[in-house]
XYZ file of C-alpha atoms in Angstrom:
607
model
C 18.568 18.407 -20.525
C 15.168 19.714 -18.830
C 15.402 20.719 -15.503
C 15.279 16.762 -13.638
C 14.512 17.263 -9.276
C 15.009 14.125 -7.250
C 12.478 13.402 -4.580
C 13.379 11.750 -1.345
C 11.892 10.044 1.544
C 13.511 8.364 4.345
C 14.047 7.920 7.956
C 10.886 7.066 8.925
C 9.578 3.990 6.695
C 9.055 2.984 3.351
C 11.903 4.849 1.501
C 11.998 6.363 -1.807
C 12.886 8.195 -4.518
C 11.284 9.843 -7.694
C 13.292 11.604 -10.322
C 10.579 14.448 -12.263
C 11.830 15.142 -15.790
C 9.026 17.482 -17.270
C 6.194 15.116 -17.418
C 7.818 12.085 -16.806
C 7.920 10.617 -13.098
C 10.379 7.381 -12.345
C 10.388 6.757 -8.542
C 10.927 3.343 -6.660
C 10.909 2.283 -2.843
C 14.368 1.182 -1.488
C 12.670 -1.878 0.180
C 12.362 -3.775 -3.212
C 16.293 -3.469 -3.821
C 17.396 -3.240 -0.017
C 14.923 -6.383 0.717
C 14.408 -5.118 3.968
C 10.390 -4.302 4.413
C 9.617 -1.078 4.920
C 13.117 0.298 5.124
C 13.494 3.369 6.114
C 17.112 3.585 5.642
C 18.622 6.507 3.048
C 17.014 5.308 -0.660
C 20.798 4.946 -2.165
C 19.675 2.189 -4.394
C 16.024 3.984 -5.050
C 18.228 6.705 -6.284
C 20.572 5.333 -8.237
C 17.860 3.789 -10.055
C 16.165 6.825 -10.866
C 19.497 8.981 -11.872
C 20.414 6.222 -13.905
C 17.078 5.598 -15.849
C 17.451 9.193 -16.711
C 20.893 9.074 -17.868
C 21.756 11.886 -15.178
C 23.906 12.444 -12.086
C 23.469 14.958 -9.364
C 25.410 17.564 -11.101
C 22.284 17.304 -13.579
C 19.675 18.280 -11.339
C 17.727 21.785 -10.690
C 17.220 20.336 -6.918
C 16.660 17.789 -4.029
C 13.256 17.578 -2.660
C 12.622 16.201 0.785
C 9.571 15.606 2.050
C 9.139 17.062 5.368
C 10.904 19.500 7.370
C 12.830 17.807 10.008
C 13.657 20.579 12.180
C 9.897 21.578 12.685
C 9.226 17.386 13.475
C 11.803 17.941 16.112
C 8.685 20.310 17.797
C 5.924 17.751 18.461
C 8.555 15.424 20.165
C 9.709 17.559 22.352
C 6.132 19.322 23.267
C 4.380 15.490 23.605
C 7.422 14.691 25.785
C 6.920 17.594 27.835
C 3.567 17.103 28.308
C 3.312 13.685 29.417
C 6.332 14.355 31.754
C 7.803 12.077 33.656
C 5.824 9.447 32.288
C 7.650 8.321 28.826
C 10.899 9.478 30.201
C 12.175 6.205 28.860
C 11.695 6.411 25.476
C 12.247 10.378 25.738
C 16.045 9.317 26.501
C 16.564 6.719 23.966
C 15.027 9.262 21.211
C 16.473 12.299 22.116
C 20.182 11.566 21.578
C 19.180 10.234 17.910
C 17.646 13.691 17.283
C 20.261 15.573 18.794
C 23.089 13.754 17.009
C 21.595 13.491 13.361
C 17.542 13.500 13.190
C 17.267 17.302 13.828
C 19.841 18.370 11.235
C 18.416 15.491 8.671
C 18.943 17.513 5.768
C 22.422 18.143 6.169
C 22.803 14.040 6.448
C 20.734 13.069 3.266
C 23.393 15.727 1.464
C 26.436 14.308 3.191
C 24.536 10.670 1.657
C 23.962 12.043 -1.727
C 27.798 13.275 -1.921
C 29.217 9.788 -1.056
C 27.273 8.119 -4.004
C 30.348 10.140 -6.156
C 27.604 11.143 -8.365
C 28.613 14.920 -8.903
C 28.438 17.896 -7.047
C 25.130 17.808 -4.896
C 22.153 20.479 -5.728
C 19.986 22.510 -3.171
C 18.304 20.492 -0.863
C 14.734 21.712 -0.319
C 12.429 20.660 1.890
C 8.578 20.595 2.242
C 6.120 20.243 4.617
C 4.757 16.299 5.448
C 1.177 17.301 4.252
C 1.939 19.251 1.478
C 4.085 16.485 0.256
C 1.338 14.316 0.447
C -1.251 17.330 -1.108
C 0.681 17.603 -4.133
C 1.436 13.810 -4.599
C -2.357 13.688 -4.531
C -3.395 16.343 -6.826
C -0.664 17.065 -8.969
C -0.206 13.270 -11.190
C -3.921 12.816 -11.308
C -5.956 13.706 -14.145
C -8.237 16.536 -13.038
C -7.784 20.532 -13.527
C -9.010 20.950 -10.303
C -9.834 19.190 -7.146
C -10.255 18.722 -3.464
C -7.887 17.168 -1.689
C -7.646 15.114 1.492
C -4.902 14.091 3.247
C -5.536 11.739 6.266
C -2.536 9.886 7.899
C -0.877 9.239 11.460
C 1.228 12.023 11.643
C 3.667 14.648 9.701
C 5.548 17.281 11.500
C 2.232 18.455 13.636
C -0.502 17.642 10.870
C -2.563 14.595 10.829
C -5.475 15.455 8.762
C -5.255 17.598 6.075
C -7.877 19.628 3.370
C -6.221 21.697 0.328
C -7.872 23.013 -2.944
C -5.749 21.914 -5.934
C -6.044 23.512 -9.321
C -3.749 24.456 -12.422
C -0.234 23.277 -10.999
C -0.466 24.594 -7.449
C -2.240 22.679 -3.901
C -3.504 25.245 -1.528
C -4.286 24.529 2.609
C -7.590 25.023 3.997
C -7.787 23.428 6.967
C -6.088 20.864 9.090
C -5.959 18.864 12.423
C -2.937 18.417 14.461
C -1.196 15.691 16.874
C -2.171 13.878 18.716
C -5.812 13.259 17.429
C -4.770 11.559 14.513
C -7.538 8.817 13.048
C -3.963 7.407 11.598
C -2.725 6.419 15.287
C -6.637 5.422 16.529
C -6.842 2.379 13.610
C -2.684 1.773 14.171
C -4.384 1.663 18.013
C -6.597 -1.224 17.549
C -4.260 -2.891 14.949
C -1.418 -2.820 18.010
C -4.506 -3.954 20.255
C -5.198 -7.150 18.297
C -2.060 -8.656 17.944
C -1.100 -6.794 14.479
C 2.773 -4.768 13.962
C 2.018 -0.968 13.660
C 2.966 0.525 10.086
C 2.429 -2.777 8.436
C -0.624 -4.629 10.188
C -3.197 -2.201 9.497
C -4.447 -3.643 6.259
C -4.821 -7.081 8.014
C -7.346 -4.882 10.743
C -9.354 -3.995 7.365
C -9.147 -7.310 5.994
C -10.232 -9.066 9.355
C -13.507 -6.171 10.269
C -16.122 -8.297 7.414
C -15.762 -11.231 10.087
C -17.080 -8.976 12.972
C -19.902 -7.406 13.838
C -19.643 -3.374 15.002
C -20.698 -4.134 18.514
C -18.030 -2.040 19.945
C -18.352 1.434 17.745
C -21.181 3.374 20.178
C -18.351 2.347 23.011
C -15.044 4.017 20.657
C -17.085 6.798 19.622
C -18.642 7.592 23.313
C -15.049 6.754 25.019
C -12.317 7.307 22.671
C -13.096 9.795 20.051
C -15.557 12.545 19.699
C -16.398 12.966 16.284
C -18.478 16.270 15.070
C -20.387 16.548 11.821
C -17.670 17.605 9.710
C -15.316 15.164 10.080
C -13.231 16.753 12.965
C -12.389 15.200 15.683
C -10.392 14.523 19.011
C -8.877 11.839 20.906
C -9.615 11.223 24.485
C -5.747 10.444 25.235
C -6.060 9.002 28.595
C -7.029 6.128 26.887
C -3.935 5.782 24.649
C -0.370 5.281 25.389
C 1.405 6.183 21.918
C 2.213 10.103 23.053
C 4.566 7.853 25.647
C 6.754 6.356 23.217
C 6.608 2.799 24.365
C 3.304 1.198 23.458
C -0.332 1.866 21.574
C -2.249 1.203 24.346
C -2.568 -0.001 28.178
C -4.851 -0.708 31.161
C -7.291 1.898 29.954
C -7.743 -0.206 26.683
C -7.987 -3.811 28.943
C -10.744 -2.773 30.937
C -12.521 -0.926 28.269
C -12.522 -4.153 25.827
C -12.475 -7.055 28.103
C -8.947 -8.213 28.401
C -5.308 -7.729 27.467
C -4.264 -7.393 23.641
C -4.071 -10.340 21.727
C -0.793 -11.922 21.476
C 0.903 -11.543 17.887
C 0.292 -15.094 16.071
C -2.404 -15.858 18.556
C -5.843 -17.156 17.285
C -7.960 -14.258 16.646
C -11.431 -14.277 18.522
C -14.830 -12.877 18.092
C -13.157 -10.121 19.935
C -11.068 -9.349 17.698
C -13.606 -9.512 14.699
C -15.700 -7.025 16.323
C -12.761 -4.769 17.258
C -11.772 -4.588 13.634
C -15.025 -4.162 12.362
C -16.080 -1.726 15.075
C -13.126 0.646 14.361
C -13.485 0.548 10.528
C -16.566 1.693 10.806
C -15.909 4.629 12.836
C -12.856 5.074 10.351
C -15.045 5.119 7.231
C -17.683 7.697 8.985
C -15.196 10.065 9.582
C -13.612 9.517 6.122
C -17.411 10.076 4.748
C -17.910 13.533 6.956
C -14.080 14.848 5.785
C -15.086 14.219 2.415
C -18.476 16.307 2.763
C -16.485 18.937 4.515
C -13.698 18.915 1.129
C -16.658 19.107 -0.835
C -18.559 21.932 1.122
C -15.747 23.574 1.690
C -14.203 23.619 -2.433
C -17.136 23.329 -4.031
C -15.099 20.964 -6.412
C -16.887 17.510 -7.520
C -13.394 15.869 -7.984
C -11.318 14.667 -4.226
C -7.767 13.772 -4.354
C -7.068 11.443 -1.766
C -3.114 10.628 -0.003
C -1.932 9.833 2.979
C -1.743 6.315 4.741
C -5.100 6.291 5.760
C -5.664 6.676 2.014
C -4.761 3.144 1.950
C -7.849 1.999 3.529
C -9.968 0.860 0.740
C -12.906 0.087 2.312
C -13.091 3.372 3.175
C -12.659 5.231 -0.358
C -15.153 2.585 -1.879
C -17.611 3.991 0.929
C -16.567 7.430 0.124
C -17.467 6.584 -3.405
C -20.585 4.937 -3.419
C -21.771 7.950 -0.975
C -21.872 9.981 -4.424
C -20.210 13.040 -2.746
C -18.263 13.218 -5.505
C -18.374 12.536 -8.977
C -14.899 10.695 -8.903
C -12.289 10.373 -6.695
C -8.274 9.456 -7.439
C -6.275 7.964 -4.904
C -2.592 8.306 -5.142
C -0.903 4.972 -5.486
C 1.910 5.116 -3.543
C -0.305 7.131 -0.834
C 1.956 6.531 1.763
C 5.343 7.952 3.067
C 7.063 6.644 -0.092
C 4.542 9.036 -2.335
C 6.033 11.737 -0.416
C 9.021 11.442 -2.174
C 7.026 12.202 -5.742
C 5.034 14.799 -3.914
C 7.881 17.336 -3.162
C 9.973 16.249 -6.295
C 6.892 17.890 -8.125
C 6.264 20.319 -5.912
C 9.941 21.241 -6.683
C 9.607 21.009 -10.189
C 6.554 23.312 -10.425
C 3.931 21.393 -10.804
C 3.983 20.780 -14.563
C 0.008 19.038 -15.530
C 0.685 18.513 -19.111
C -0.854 14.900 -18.793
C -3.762 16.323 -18.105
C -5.173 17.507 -21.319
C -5.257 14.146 -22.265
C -7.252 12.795 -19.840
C -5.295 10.515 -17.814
C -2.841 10.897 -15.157
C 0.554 10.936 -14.959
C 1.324 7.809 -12.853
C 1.251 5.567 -15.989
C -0.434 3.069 -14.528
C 2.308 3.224 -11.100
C 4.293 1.362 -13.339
C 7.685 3.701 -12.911
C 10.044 1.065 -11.633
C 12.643 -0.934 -12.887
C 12.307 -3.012 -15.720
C 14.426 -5.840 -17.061
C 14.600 -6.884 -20.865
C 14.599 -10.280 -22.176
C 18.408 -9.819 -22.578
C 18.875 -8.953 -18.348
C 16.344 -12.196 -17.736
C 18.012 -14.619 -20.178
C 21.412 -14.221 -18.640
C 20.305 -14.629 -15.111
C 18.335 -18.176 -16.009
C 21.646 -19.207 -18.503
C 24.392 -18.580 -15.846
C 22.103 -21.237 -13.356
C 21.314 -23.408 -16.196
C 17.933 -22.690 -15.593
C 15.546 -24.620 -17.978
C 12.753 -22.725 -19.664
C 10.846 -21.918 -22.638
C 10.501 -18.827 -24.786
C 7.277 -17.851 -25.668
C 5.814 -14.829 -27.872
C 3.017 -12.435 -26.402
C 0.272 -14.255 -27.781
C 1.802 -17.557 -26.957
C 2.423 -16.722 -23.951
C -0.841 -15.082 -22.991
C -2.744 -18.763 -24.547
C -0.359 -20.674 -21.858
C -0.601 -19.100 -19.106
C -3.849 -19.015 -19.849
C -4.355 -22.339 -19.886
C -2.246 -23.406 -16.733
C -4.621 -20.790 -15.013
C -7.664 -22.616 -16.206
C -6.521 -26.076 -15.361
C -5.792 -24.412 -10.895
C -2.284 -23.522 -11.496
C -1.009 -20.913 -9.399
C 1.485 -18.490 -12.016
C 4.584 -15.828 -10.934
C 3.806 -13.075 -13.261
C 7.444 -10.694 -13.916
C 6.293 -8.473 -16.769
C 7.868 -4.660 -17.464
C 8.303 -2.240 -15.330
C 7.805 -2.621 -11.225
C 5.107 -0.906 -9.309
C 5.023 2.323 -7.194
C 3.594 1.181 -3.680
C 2.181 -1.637 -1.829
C -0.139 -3.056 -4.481
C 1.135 -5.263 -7.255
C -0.591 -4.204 -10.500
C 0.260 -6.933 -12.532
C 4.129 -6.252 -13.028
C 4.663 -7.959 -10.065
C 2.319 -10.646 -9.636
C 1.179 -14.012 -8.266
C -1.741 -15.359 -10.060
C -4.611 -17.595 -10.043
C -8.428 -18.974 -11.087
C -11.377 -17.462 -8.841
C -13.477 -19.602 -9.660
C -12.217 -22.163 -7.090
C -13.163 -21.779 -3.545
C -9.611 -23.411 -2.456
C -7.926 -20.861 -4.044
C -7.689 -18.249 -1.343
C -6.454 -21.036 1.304
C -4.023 -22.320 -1.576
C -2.591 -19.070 -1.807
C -2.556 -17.798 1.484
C -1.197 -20.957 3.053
C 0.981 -22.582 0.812
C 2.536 -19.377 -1.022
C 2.038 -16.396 0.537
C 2.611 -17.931 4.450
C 0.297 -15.646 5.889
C -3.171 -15.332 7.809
C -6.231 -17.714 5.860
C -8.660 -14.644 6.754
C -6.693 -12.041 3.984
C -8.862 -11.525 1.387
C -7.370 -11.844 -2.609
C -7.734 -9.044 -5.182
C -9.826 -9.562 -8.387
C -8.222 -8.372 -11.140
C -10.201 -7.631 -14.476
C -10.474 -5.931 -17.521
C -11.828 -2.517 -17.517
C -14.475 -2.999 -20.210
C -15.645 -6.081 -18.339
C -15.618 -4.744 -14.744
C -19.552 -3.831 -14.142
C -20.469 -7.279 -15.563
C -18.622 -8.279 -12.172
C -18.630 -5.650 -9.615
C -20.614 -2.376 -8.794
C -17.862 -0.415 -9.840
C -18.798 3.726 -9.970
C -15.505 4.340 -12.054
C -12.192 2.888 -12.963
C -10.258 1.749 -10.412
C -6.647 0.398 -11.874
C -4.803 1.199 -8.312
C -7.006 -1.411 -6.559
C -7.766 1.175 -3.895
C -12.003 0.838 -3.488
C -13.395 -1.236 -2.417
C -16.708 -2.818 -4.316
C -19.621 -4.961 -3.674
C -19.551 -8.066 -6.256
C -22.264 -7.599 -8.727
C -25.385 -9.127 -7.527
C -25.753 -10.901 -10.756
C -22.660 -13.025 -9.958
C -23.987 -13.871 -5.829
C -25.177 -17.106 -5.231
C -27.241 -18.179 -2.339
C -25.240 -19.627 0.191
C -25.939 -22.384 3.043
C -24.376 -20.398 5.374
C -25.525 -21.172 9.414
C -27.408 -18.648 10.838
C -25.454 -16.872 13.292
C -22.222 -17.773 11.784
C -19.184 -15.766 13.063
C -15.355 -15.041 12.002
C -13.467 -17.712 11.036
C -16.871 -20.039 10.333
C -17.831 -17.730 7.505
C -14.384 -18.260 5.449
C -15.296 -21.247 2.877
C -18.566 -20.520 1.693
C -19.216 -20.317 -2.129
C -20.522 -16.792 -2.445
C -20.375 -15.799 -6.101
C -19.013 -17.488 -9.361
C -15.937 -15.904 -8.038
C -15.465 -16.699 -4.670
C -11.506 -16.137 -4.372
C -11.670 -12.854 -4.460
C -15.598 -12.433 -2.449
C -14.973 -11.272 1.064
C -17.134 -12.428 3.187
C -19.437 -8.965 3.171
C -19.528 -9.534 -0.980
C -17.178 -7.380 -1.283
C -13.825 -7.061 -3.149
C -10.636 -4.966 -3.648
C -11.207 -4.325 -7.309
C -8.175 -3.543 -10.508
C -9.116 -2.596 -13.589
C -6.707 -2.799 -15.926
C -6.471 -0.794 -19.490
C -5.147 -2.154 -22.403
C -3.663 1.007 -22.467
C -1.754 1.157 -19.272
C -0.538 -2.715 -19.374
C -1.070 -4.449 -22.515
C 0.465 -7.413 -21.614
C -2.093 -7.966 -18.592
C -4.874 -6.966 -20.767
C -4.337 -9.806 -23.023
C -4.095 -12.815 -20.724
C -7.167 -11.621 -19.095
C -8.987 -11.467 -21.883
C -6.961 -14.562 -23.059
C -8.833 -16.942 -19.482
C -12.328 -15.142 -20.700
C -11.961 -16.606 -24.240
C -10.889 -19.992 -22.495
C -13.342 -19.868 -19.142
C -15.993 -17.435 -20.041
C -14.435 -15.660 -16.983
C -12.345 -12.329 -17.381
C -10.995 -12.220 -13.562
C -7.604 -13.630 -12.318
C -6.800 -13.321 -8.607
C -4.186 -10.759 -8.524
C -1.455 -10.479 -5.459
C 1.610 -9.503 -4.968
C 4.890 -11.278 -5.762
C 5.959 -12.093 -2.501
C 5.934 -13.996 0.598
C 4.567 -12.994 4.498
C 7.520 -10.566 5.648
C 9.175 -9.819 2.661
C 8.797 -6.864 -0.303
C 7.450 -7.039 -3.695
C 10.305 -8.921 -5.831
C 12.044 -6.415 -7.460
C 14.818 -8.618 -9.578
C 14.567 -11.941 -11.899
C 16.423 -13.425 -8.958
C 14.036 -12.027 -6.198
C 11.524 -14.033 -8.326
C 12.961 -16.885 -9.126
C 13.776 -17.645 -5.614
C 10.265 -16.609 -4.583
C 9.062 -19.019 -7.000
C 11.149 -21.909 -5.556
C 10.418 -20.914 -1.996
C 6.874 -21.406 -2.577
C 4.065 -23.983 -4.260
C 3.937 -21.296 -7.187
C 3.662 -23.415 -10.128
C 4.704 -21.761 -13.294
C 6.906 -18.389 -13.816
C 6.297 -16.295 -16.460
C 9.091 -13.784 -16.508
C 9.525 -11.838 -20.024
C 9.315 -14.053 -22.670
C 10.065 -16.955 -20.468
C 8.013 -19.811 -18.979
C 9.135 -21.578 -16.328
C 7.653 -24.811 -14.761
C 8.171 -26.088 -11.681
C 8.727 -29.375 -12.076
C 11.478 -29.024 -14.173
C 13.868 -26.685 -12.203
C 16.456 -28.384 -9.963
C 16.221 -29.291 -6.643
C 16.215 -26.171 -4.492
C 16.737 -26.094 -0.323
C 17.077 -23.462 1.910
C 21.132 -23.077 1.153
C 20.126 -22.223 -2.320
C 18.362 -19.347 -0.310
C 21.832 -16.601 0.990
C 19.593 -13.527 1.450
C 19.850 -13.067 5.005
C 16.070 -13.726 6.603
C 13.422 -11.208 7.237
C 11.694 -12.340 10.495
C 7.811 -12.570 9.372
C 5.868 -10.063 11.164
């Protein structure tokens, strides 16, 4: 057996594990099994997953790989506690017995975890640095020889912004920034500030700043943050109140923006548009003048992007359509959880054999679990679950069709994504052609916000007749302007602000048209999911249209479905109409009757 190193994350949020096996990467967050968003909890499911999709057990691994170093995070806390002494002395006594009992000594906990999984004797444990975690999850899967690499995010042990120079298998530091001025904690900030949960609200901020105008960014950049010309910056911090350990912000935030912080599930205001708007745009300049520095400073005309800053996709489209660089990759699972992969290859030795072919080595993020039609037929027979079976081609013509005629479809096909975005593995479907389909979705099946914006999804080879796409984008990480070929003229009011600008017919696609004629583009390969492939190109040989709106299996509060009965409940739970899982259709209206006892998963408040 090749040398196999397990990558872990945890303690922090979002989980995960990776297994490396030569070229091959399976990894998984424990959220989708655990059900519990964003858990940060020990991945003991994440990892079983991965050990047992290898056919190994911890006796058959070269190593562990952890993430970060937890005894060099201990640092920061104690200096930022020391320094805003005696104010935080609050949260400096609920923290420090945590770190004193287990959080300093983390290491020795996730082997004292590994042992009790009975799994064999437990390898070295080795750790890496936050950054370089994130470097190396960056560079190392994606499909150049050499690149720069950026690593933007709130914090790691001191690091918050990060610049390496990857090439052959190895990431090397240039240059870095260091908490507290993190642009990570300035956006989590204003997310806090409008009414948004920290570590999970921040792509609602970037959904909500099209609404707004950027009336307040002269005021962040002038009071805030002082940004130079390459990309640098730092935070004035008697503005913020995050280095405390109790809140984002205070007083010095009220007076500065007219007013307390919106209440969470309070009706956003103009205020809040322009916030939003205001502080993406200072996010995406400094994003812009980082990735001029990485460029300036490698000379390389390839940038690796990770970290969760990475995340914002407004940003990397900007990034992109700059031209700094002739392509960019953004790591999928950009995050904490890609940490996990990160130091499992970084452990391994950072094999690139994928990349004499020309493609990376995340295969499309699709390294999850998968479930055969075997697994999914006895789940529906022991319910007495009525349904059809359906070949590929049959069941890429019915689908198809339901999509045509405004049904809304639960796609369960292969194996589960990497990360936060569903690829179309894990999928909730539907025409964007109609203008009620956003409210539809948002509303009646996903339970959240009507501002959030949908994802177009669309086949590669048909992507510029849509969008100005630079390059492929099968992560749905950049953002795009809708091709101005598919724009209509609108009757929108002059003057026109937030919430007034949501149902307006902007393009032939208007699901997935933010309100800036924009969208959060997928390509998809026929190569890298050729069951996707074919019912989009199935609706273009029925509608003339080769986009589906594309989000992710699951309601407001809850993670990606991981299971046939994570979506089969999901489907019931919701107006979903149809459920194509495997070779199986099933429709709505001819399921049982479901209630909420059919539901036992204990609840996940909605945040």
């Amino acid at each position: 057996m090749p040398d196999l190193v397990l990558g872990i994350s945890a303690y922090y949020h979002d989980s995960a594990a990776a297994l490396v096996d030569g070229g091959r990467i399976v990894a998984a967050q424990e959220e989708r099994f655990s059900r519990r968003r964003h858990d940060p909890s020990f991945p003991r499911q994440a990892i079983a997953y991965c050990l047992e999709e290898a056919g190994a057990k911890l006796d058959d691994l070269a190593a562990v790989a952890y993430y970060e170093d937890p005894a060099l995070k201990f640092r920061p806390v104690l200096a930022t506690f020391a320094g805003v002494a005696p104010k935080g002395r609050r949260a400096f006594r609920r923290a420090l017995p945590e770190w004193l009992r287990w959080k300093a000594r983390t290491l020795d906990t996730v082997g004292d975890r590994l042992a009790e999984m009975d799994l064999g004797e437990v390898p070295p444990i080795r750790r890496f640095l936050h950054h370089e975690s994130h470097a190396a999850s960056a560079f190392l899967p994606s499909p150049y020889e050499s690149a720069a690499v950026l690593c933007v995010d709130g914090v790691g042990e001191w690091t918050t912004t990060s610049l390496w120079h990857g090439t052959g298998g190895r990431v090397e530091p240039i240059g870095e920034l260091r908490f507290p001025h993190s642009l990570g904690m300035l956006y989590s900030a204003f997310t806090y500030f409008c009414g948004f949960k920290v570590d999970s609200g921040e792509y609602k901020l970037m959904g909500l700043a099209p609404y707004g105008t950027p009336r307040y960014a002269s005021l962040i950049r002038e009071r805030l943050v002082d940004v130079r010309p390459d990309g640098s910056f730092r935070l004035d911090l008697s503005a913020f109140e995050f280095q405390y350990g109790e809140v984002m912000t205070g007083e010095r935030f009220e007076e500065l923006f007219g007013g307390p912080r919106r209440e969470p599930e309070g009706p956003c205001t103009e205020r809040e548009f322009d916030l939003a708007a205001s502080v993406q745009q200072v996010t995406e300049d400094i994003m812009v003048r980082l990735a001029r520095t990485a460029r300036e400073r490698t000379g390389e005309r390839r940038l690796c992007l990770a970290g969760g800053v990475a995340l914002n996709c407004v940003a990397n489209g900007k990034i992109v359509r700059e031209g700094i660089f002739d392509e960019i990759w953004v790591q999928p699972a950009a995050g904490d959880a890609g940490g996990a992969l990160g130091a499992a290859l970084l452990a391994a030795g950072g094999a690139r054999d994928h990349v004499a072919s020309g493609a990376d080595a995340m295969r499309g993020a699709f390294l999850g679990p998968a479930y055969g039609e075997r697994d999914i037929r006895a789940v529906l027979d022991a319910s007495g679950l009525p349904y059809t079976r359906l070949d590929e081609e049959e069941m890429a013509r019915r689908v198809a069709g339901e999509l045509a005629e405004g049904k809304v479809v639960g796609w369960f096909q292969g194996r589960m994504e990497f990360g936060p975005r569903a690829l179309g593995a894990r999928s909730i479907l539907g025409d964007p052609r109609r203008i009620d389909m956003q409210s539809v979705m948002n509303l009646k099946i996903k339970f959240r916000e009507s501002f959030r914006p949908f994802a177009p999804a669309v086949p590669e080879e048909d992507a510029t007749d849509y969008f100005d796409v630079r390059q492929p984008s099968p992560y749905m990480l950049v953002v795009s302007p809708v091709a101005e070929g598919r724009r209509l003229r609108t009757d929108e009011r002059e003057g026109a602000t937030g919430m007034e600008r949501l149902r307006v017919m902007r393009s032939t696609v208007p699901a997935v048209t933010h309100v800036d004629h924009s969208a959060r583009v997928q390509t998809v390969s026929r190569d890298t999911n050729p069951g996707f492939h074919r019912l989009l190109t199935e609706f273009k040989a029925r509608t003339g249209c080769p986009v589906l709106v594309n989000t992710s299996f699951n309601v407001r509060g809850e993670p990606i479905v991981e299971s046939p009965e994570d979506a089969y409940r999901c489907f019931m739970r919701t107006d979903i109409d149809l459920l194509a899982m495997g070779p199986f259709l099933l429709e709505k209206a001819a399921q049982p009757a479901w209630s909420e006892q059919d539901d036992r998963r204990e609840k996940i408040p909605l945040d």
